[in-house]
GROMACS .gro file of C-alpha atoms in nm:
model
  373
    1MET     CA    1  -0.005   0.014   0.027
    2GLU     CA    2   0.134   0.351  -0.100
    3ALA     CA    3   0.164   0.591   0.180
    4ILE     CA    4  -0.094   0.854   0.282
    5PRO     CA    5  -0.001   1.234   0.131
    6ALA     CA    6   0.050   1.500   0.382
    7THR     CA    7  -0.243   1.772   0.362
    8GLY     CA    8  -0.261   2.097   0.515
    9LEU     CA    9   0.056   2.225   0.413
   10SER     CA   10   0.129   2.610   0.433
   11VAL     CA   11   0.132   2.816   0.114
   12THR     CA   12   0.483   2.942   0.212
   13THR     CA   13   0.597   2.554   0.238
   14VAL     CA   14   0.421   2.422  -0.064
   15TYR     CA   15   0.581   2.715  -0.282
   16LEU     CA   16   0.948   2.656  -0.105
   17GLN     CA   17   0.922   2.288  -0.173
   18SER     CA   18   0.827   2.357  -0.526
   19ALA     CA   19   1.122   2.548  -0.576
   20CYS     CA   20   1.389   2.291  -0.429
   21ILE     CA   21   1.241   2.038  -0.675
   22THR     CA   22   1.275   2.242  -0.964
   23ILE     CA   23   1.591   2.409  -0.920
   24LYS     CA   24   1.870   2.224  -1.121
   25ASN     CA   25   2.047   2.128  -0.803
   26PRO     CA   26   1.810   2.023  -0.525
   27LYS     CA   27   2.078   2.126  -0.233
   28SER     CA   28   2.108   2.471  -0.339
   29ASN     CA   29   2.094   2.729  -0.031
   30ALA     CA   30   1.936   3.002  -0.276
   31TYR     CA   31   1.565   2.990  -0.164
   32ASN     CA   32   1.601   2.931   0.230
   33GLY     CA   33   1.888   3.167   0.258
   34PHE     CA   34   1.654   3.442   0.124
   35TYR     CA   35   1.410   3.303   0.390
   36TYR     CA   36   1.660   3.275   0.633
   37LYS     CA   37   1.750   3.678   0.603
   38ALA     CA   38   1.417   3.781   0.536
   39VAL     CA   39   1.237   3.975   0.823
   40GLN     CA   40   0.897   3.875   0.810
   41PRO     CA   41   1.023   3.507   0.914
   42ARG     CA   42   1.228   3.638   1.229
   43ALA     CA   43   0.900   3.757   1.360
   44ARG     CA   44   0.701   3.451   1.305
   45ALA     CA   45   0.962   3.268   1.458
   46VAL     CA   46   0.933   3.521   1.760
   47LYS     CA   47   0.549   3.432   1.746
   48GLN     CA   48   0.572   3.059   1.705
   49VAL     CA   49   0.809   3.034   2.044
   50THR     CA   50   0.634   3.299   2.272
   51GLN     CA   51   0.270   3.271   2.178
   52ARG     CA   52   0.210   2.942   2.055
   53ASN     CA   53   0.425   2.686   2.165
   54LEU     CA   54   0.334   2.473   2.503
   55GLY     CA   55   0.652   2.567   2.659
   56ARG     CA   56   0.626   2.923   2.627
   57LYS     CA   57   0.593   2.957   3.014
   58THR     CA   58   0.907   2.810   3.067
   59PRO     CA   59   1.260   3.040   3.105
   60GLY     CA   60   1.594   2.899   3.009
   61VAL     CA   61   1.944   3.005   3.203
   62ASP     CA   62   1.861   3.341   3.216
   63GLY     CA   63   1.500   3.336   3.385
   64LYS     CA   64   1.325   3.502   3.075
   65THR     CA   65   1.006   3.468   2.913
   66ALA     CA   66   0.835   3.714   2.647
   67ARG     CA   67   0.484   3.706   2.764
   68ILE     CA   68   0.444   4.037   2.636
   69LYS     CA   69   0.408   4.283   2.374
   70ARG     CA   70   0.737   4.499   2.491
   71GLU     CA   71   0.926   4.146   2.537
   72ARG     CA   72   0.865   4.059   2.233
   73LEU     CA   73   0.944   4.347   2.041
   74VAL     CA   74   1.263   4.331   2.197
   75LEU     CA   75   1.345   3.989   2.122
   76CYS     CA   76   1.212   4.069   1.757
   77GLN     CA   77   1.462   4.331   1.738
   78LYS     CA   78   1.759   4.126   1.885
   79LEU     CA   79   1.702   3.862   1.613
   80ASN     CA   80   1.704   4.079   1.373
   81LYS     CA   81   2.044   4.236   1.493
   82HIS     CA   82   2.208   3.964   1.538
   83TRP     CA   83   2.061   3.660   1.368
   84HIS     CA   84   2.370   3.601   1.121
   85HIS     CA   85   2.651   3.585   1.446
   86TRP     CA   86   2.437   3.440   1.697
   87ARG     CA   87   2.552   3.304   2.045
   88HIS     CA   88   2.361   3.036   2.160
   89GLN     CA   89   2.372   3.030   2.576
   90GLN     CA   90   2.355   2.680   2.751
   91LEU     CA   91   2.077   2.497   2.827
   92ARG     CA   92   1.884   2.432   3.145
   93ARG     CA   93   1.810   2.104   3.246
   94VAL     CA   94   1.418   1.993   3.318
   95ASN     CA   95   1.332   1.671   3.413
   96ILE     CA   96   1.008   1.550   3.303
   97PRO     CA   97   0.827   1.148   3.398
   98LYS     CA   98   0.795   0.899   3.159
   99PRO     CA   99   0.494   0.630   3.204
  100ASN     CA  100   0.691   0.379   3.297
  101GLY     CA  101   0.835   0.561   3.616
  102LYS     CA  102   1.178   0.691   3.507
  103THR     CA  103   1.227   1.058   3.416
  104ARG     CA  104   1.333   1.200   3.062
  105GLY     CA  105   1.585   1.502   3.098
  106LEU     CA  106   1.513   1.781   2.888
  107GLY     CA  107   1.779   2.071   2.740
  108ILE     CA  108   1.545   2.391   2.767
  109PRO     CA  109   1.724   2.677   2.565
  110THR     CA  110   1.664   3.045   2.630
  111MET     CA  111   1.355   3.198   2.481
  112ALA     CA  112   1.601   3.378   2.240
  113ASP     CA  113   1.787   3.080   2.129
  114ARG     CA  114   1.441   2.904   2.067
  115ALA     CA  115   1.314   3.230   1.836
  116TRP     CA  116   1.671   3.176   1.628
  117GLN     CA  117   1.605   2.807   1.641
  118ALA     CA  118   1.270   2.856   1.497
  119LEU     CA  119   1.380   3.079   1.226
  120LEU     CA  120   1.675   2.801   1.114
  121LYS     CA  121   1.339   2.546   1.142
  122LEU     CA  122   1.140   2.808   0.903
  123ALA     CA  123   1.434   2.783   0.624
  124ALA     CA  124   1.548   2.445   0.625
  125GLU     CA  125   1.220   2.259   0.664
  126PRO     CA  126   1.075   2.331   0.349
  127ALA     CA  127   1.367   2.189   0.198
  128TYR     CA  128   1.383   1.856   0.411
  129GLU     CA  129   1.000   1.822   0.282
  130ALA     CA  130   1.069   1.847  -0.071
  131THR     CA  131   1.263   1.528  -0.042
  132ALA     CA  132   1.150   1.349   0.265
  133GLY     CA  133   1.034   0.981   0.284
  134GLU     CA  134   0.685   0.948   0.229
  135ARG     CA  135   0.643   0.706   0.500
  136SER     CA  136   0.761   0.914   0.785
  137TYR     CA  137   0.501   1.158   0.990
  138GLY     CA  138   0.699   1.233   1.303
  139PHE     CA  139   0.715   1.619   1.352
  140ARG     CA  140   0.615   1.718   1.001
  141PRO     CA  141   0.374   1.975   0.874
  142GLY     CA  142   0.066   1.829   0.792
  143ARG     CA  143   0.111   1.534   0.900
  144CYS     CA  144   0.017   1.304   1.256
  145CYS     CA  145  -0.019   0.998   1.450
  146ALA     CA  146  -0.380   0.946   1.237
  147SER     CA  147  -0.183   0.897   0.915
  148ALA     CA  148   0.062   0.648   1.056
  149GLN     CA  149  -0.277   0.437   1.201
  150GLN     CA  150  -0.454   0.453   0.870
  151LEU     CA  151  -0.119   0.323   0.709
  152SER     CA  152  -0.123   0.073   0.956
  153PHE     CA  153  -0.467  -0.034   0.875
  154LEU     CA  154  -0.421  -0.053   0.476
  155ASN     CA  155  -0.174  -0.283   0.515
  156LEU     CA  156  -0.306  -0.503   0.782
  157SER     CA  157  -0.645  -0.506   0.627
  158SER     CA  158  -0.819  -0.812   0.544
  159ASN     CA  159  -0.786  -0.684   0.158
  160ALA     CA  160  -0.391  -0.665   0.256
  161ASN     CA  161  -0.408  -1.047   0.360
  162GLY     CA  162  -0.267  -0.887   0.705
  163LYS     CA  163  -0.340  -1.213   0.891
  164GLU     CA  164  -0.016  -1.375   0.736
  165LYS     CA  165   0.204  -1.078   0.818
  166SER     CA  166   0.436  -1.022   1.114
  167ILE     CA  167   0.563  -0.721   1.254
  168LEU     CA  168   0.922  -0.607   1.354
  169GLU     CA  169   0.918  -0.359   1.622
  170THR     CA  170   1.207  -0.129   1.651
  171ASP     CA  171   1.395   0.125   1.954
  172ILE     CA  172   1.622   0.333   1.910
  173SER     CA  173   1.865   0.334   2.200
  174LYS     CA  174   1.910   0.694   2.316
  175CYS     CA  175   1.844   0.843   1.982
  176PHE     CA  176   1.839   1.220   2.012
  177ASP     CA  177   2.149   1.192   2.300
  178GLU     CA  178   2.348   1.009   2.034
  179ILE     CA  179   2.313   1.134   1.688
  180ASP     CA  180   2.659   1.200   1.489
  181HIS     CA  181   2.677   1.576   1.481
  182GLU     CA  182   2.874   1.618   1.201
  183LEU     CA  183   2.639   1.400   0.968
  184MET     CA  184   2.346   1.590   1.096
  185LEU     CA  185   2.535   1.899   0.985
  186ARG     CA  186   2.619   1.804   0.661
  187ARG     CA  187   2.256   1.696   0.561
  188VAL     CA  188   2.044   1.995   0.646
  189THR     CA  189   2.024   2.238   0.414
  190LEU     CA  190   2.102   2.640   0.536
  191PRO     CA  191   2.312   2.909   0.436
  192LYS     CA  192   2.707   2.871   0.579
  193GLU     CA  193   2.674   3.117   0.836
  194ALA     CA  194   2.343   2.921   0.992
  195ARG     CA  195   2.503   2.615   0.929
  196LYS     CA  196   2.838   2.725   1.187
  197GLY     CA  197   2.554   2.859   1.400
  198LEU     CA  198   2.375   2.553   1.412
  199GLY     CA  199   2.692   2.350   1.472
  200LEU     CA  200   2.741   2.558   1.795
  201ALA     CA  201   2.368   2.520   1.880
  202VAL     CA  202   2.387   2.145   1.900
  203LYS     CA  203   2.713   2.190   2.081
  204ALA     CA  204   2.592   2.375   2.381
  205GLY     CA  205   2.643   2.218   2.679
  206VAL     CA  206   2.382   2.214   3.009
  207ARG     CA  207   2.463   2.456   3.259
  208GLY     CA  208   2.583   2.302   3.565
  209GLU     CA  209   2.632   1.917   3.412
  210TYR     CA  210   2.874   1.959   3.115
  211PRO     CA  211   3.034   2.271   2.920
  212SER     CA  212   2.962   2.103   2.585
  213SER     CA  213   2.786   1.856   2.408
  214ILE     CA  214   2.970   1.628   2.170
  215LYS     CA  215   2.679   1.421   2.010
  216GLY     CA  216   2.317   1.419   1.986
  217THR     CA  217   2.077   1.724   1.979
  218PRO     CA  218   1.911   1.805   2.309
  219GLN     CA  219   1.519   1.715   2.338
  220GLY     CA  220   1.393   2.052   2.435
  221GLY     CA  221   1.513   2.251   2.137
  222VAL     CA  222   1.301   2.372   1.900
  223ILE     CA  223   1.465   2.260   1.609
  224SER     CA  224   1.588   1.921   1.743
  225PRO     CA  225   1.256   1.713   1.603
  226LEU     CA  226   1.371   1.837   1.240
  227LEU     CA  227   1.723   1.757   1.277
  228ALA     CA  228   1.674   1.389   1.409
  229ASN     CA  229   1.400   1.368   1.094
  230ILE     CA  230   1.734   1.470   0.897
  231ALA     CA  231   1.965   1.235   1.062
  232LEU     CA  232   1.686   0.952   1.016
  233ASP     CA  233   1.553   1.040   0.677
  234GLY     CA  234   1.554   0.709   0.447
  235PHE     CA  235   1.517   0.442   0.788
  236GLU     CA  236   1.159   0.360   0.685
  237ASN     CA  237   1.270   0.243   0.329
  238LEU     CA  238   1.459  -0.007   0.471
  239GLY     CA  239   1.377  -0.337   0.300
  240LEU     CA  240   1.203  -0.215   0.021
  241ASP     CA  241   1.428  -0.378  -0.206
  242GLN     CA  242   1.315  -0.702  -0.081
  243ARG     CA  243   1.063  -0.823  -0.353
  244LYS     CA  244   0.911  -1.171  -0.407
  245LYS     CA  245   1.003  -1.139  -0.799
  246GLN     CA  246   1.284  -0.938  -0.961
  247ARG     CA  247   1.064  -0.711  -1.117
  248SER     CA  248   0.724  -0.667  -0.871
  249ASP     CA  249   0.621  -0.392  -0.799
  250GLU     CA  250   0.506  -0.471  -0.439
  251PRO     CA  251   0.827  -0.473  -0.186
  252LEU     CA  252   0.781  -0.761   0.092
  253ILE     CA  253   0.895  -0.519   0.344
  254ARG     CA  254   0.681  -0.202   0.406
  255GLY     CA  255   0.806   0.065   0.681
  256ILE     CA  256   0.622   0.303   0.898
  257ARG     CA  257   0.816   0.589   1.116
  258TYR     CA  258   0.704   0.828   1.364
  259ALA     CA  259   1.013   1.029   1.465
  260ASP     CA  260   1.292   0.793   1.618
  261ASP     CA  261   0.936   0.525   1.658
  262ALA     CA  262   0.964   0.273   1.393
  263VAL     CA  263   0.800  -0.075   1.266
  264PHE     CA  264   0.820  -0.263   0.955
  265ILE     CA  265   0.530  -0.480   0.829
  266LEU     CA  266   0.676  -0.803   0.691
  267LYS     CA  267   0.520  -1.009   0.408
  268PRO     CA  268   0.557  -1.428   0.384
  269GLY     CA  269   0.901  -1.482   0.257
  270ALA     CA  270   1.073  -1.136   0.402
  271ASP     CA  271   1.464  -1.204   0.479
  272ILE     CA  272   1.430  -1.042   0.843
  273GLN     CA  273   1.832  -1.113   0.881
  274ARG     CA  274   1.887  -0.943   0.598
  275LEU     CA  275   1.695  -0.630   0.725
  276TRP     CA  276   1.833  -0.672   1.061
  277GLU     CA  277   2.143  -0.571   0.886
  278ASP     CA  278   2.008  -0.300   0.686
  279ILE     CA  279   1.917  -0.170   1.024
  280ASP     CA  280   2.222  -0.192   1.182
  281LYS     CA  281   2.403  -0.065   0.930
  282PHE     CA  282   2.218   0.257   0.906
  283LEU     CA  283   2.214   0.318   1.252
  284LYS     CA  284   2.600   0.261   1.309
  285SER     CA  285   2.612   0.546   1.004
  286ARG     CA  286   2.460   0.775   1.210
  287GLY     CA  287   2.606   0.705   1.551
  288LEU     CA  288   2.331   0.490   1.700
  289ARG     CA  289   2.225   0.180   1.774
  290ILE     CA  290   1.918  -0.033   1.811
  291ASN     CA  291   1.796  -0.131   2.165
  292GLU     CA  292   1.813  -0.542   2.103
  293ALA     CA  293   1.586  -0.573   2.420
  294LYS     CA  294   1.287  -0.353   2.276
  295THR     CA  295   1.323  -0.492   1.973
  296LYS     CA  296   1.128  -0.753   1.851
  297VAL     CA  297   0.948  -0.999   1.574
  298SER     CA  298   0.575  -1.085   1.663
  299LYS     CA  299   0.296  -1.209   1.435
  300ALA     CA  300   0.009  -0.941   1.335
  301THR     CA  301  -0.231  -1.202   1.455
  302ASP     CA  302  -0.079  -1.180   1.835
  303GLY     CA  303  -0.070  -0.756   1.792
  304PHE     CA  304   0.188  -0.519   1.844
  305ASP     CA  305   0.232  -0.176   2.032
  306PHE     CA  306   0.273   0.161   1.799
  307LEU     CA  307   0.180   0.533   1.897
  308GLY     CA  308  -0.076   0.437   2.249
  309TRP     CA  309  -0.252   0.198   1.997
  310ARG     CA  310  -0.283  -0.157   2.007
  311PHE     CA  311  -0.293  -0.313   1.686
  312ARG     CA  312  -0.411  -0.647   1.630
  313VAL     CA  313  -0.533  -0.846   1.324
  314ASN     CA  314  -0.803  -1.203   1.442
  315SER     CA  315  -0.814  -1.534   1.273
  316ARG     CA  316  -1.044  -1.374   1.063
  317GLY     CA  317  -0.840  -1.111   0.914
  318VAL     CA  318  -1.032  -0.826   1.065
  319PHE     CA  319  -0.811  -0.523   1.168
  320LYS     CA  320  -0.859  -0.375   1.535
  321SER     CA  321  -0.685  -0.088   1.671
  322THR     CA  322  -0.750  -0.013   2.067
  323PRO     CA  323  -0.567   0.207   2.297
  324SER     CA  324  -0.198   0.019   2.445
  325SER     CA  325  -0.239  -0.099   2.789
  326GLU     CA  326   0.027   0.138   2.914
  327ASN     CA  327  -0.162   0.432   2.692
  328TYR     CA  328  -0.472   0.336   2.892
  329ALA     CA  329  -0.267   0.333   3.235
  330ASP     CA  330  -0.099   0.656   3.214
  331ILE     CA  331  -0.418   0.888   3.134
  332LYS     CA  332  -0.599   0.665   3.453
  333ALA     CA  333  -0.261   0.802   3.659
  334LYS     CA  334  -0.321   1.165   3.513
  335VAL     CA  335  -0.664   1.168   3.618
  336LYS     CA  336  -0.576   0.995   3.936
  337ALA     CA  337  -0.324   1.268   3.998
  338THR     CA  338  -0.531   1.562   3.923
  339TRP     CA  339  -0.795   1.453   4.154
  340LYS     CA  340  -0.578   1.421   4.440
  341SER     CA  341  -0.410   1.770   4.354
  342GLY     CA  342  -0.492   2.067   4.590
  343ALA     CA  343  -0.681   2.234   4.365
  344THR     CA  344  -1.053   2.301   4.400
  345THR     CA  345  -1.344   2.085   4.320
  346GLU     CA  346  -1.424   2.262   4.030
  347ALA     CA  347  -1.073   2.357   3.826
  348ARG     CA  348  -1.000   1.959   3.949
  349LEU     CA  349  -1.353   1.830   3.728
  350LYS     CA  350  -1.223   2.122   3.413
  351ARG     CA  351  -0.888   1.989   3.411
  352ILE     CA  352  -0.998   1.609   3.416
  353GLU     CA  353  -1.262   1.680   3.131
  354SER     CA  354  -1.036   1.824   2.937
  355GLN     CA  355  -0.746   1.555   2.986
  356VAL     CA  356  -1.009   1.267   2.950
  357ARG     CA  357  -1.144   1.500   2.586
  358GLY     CA  358  -0.808   1.504   2.457
  359TRP     CA  359  -0.729   1.130   2.509
  360ARG     CA  360  -1.066   1.039   2.343
  361GLN     CA  361  -1.000   1.258   2.053
  362TYR     CA  362  -0.684   1.058   2.026
  363HIS     CA  363  -0.846   0.754   2.009
  364SER     CA  364  -1.147   0.819   1.803
  365SER     CA  365  -1.085   0.585   1.534
  366CYS     CA  366  -1.040   0.311   1.792
  367ASP     CA  367  -1.261   0.047   1.928
  368MET     CA  368  -1.326   0.233   2.269
  369GLY     CA  369  -1.571  -0.063   2.386
  370LYS     CA  370  -1.323  -0.186   2.717
  371HIS     CA  371  -1.146   0.126   2.774
  372ALA     CA  372  -1.442   0.370   2.938
  373LEU     CA  373  -1.325   0.614   3.167
   0.00000   0.00000   0.00000
């Protein structure tokens, strides 16, 4: 089955993608160099990080945010004046809880650094989107988890003979922390001065922990998801060369990727060992490795977890999607924690209503019969 095309892209993104495809050299910096140096994208970058992003109230090491108009104007003026020789500050460590009870360390840049990163993202993203893999859905404009869910259905439904297929679930060990800097910077399409500044930004250490970073891209940076996508581009296409017949149009392996989370749908006859070798070679070239403890092969009839869903094909070949056990336990824990908070009853009920509504909306295409709240 072919991938689902993205929808809802901005006019600017589509225009720049078209420019990237039609120019003689797809890696030319002419179009995104102009976009990077223009005034309007700088104002847009400031608005993105100070008014739209969920972390707009979280300060960096300087303790500053830009929540009022005057502060946003000052930030915009600073970006206009220093964009071409930006000095990136160190990051502030913030630990957030994970569903398994552990914590994930985020590296939070200052608000000014976030605005500068957003500007680089606006310039680099259209070039990546013009040639990016069609079965990659994470942190990309016009794409979402629901598209990955729909593609899973198309490849595992009764029409696709899903009950005969197997699934390779992959887990990349510490993806954001281990990505090779040199490869990342070689693959990103930016003007020379912007690429140099980006190199300094990804090497900025965390204050109080280490002075500089030699690998990885910090979780918490505005441009980090794009850099991870650029580094992992093509991972979902591994195994496409395996075909039942030499001239067959239908490959034996289909990959679906959401950021660093990916599954491979295997038809009978697929060479799993060869796919393993391709995955290992691909990741080693990027300074990464597979987490063998969490990577496994299972039958579609046994089911597998992906993006908070439990996908399974029953004995009659019918594809079913339900919330995963981990996801279901997570929302119940969130509701319980909210109810035990010290807020008023009215505030707690309002917060719980928002949590449950968002959870049910995410799972709107699922069978929710056994997962009532």
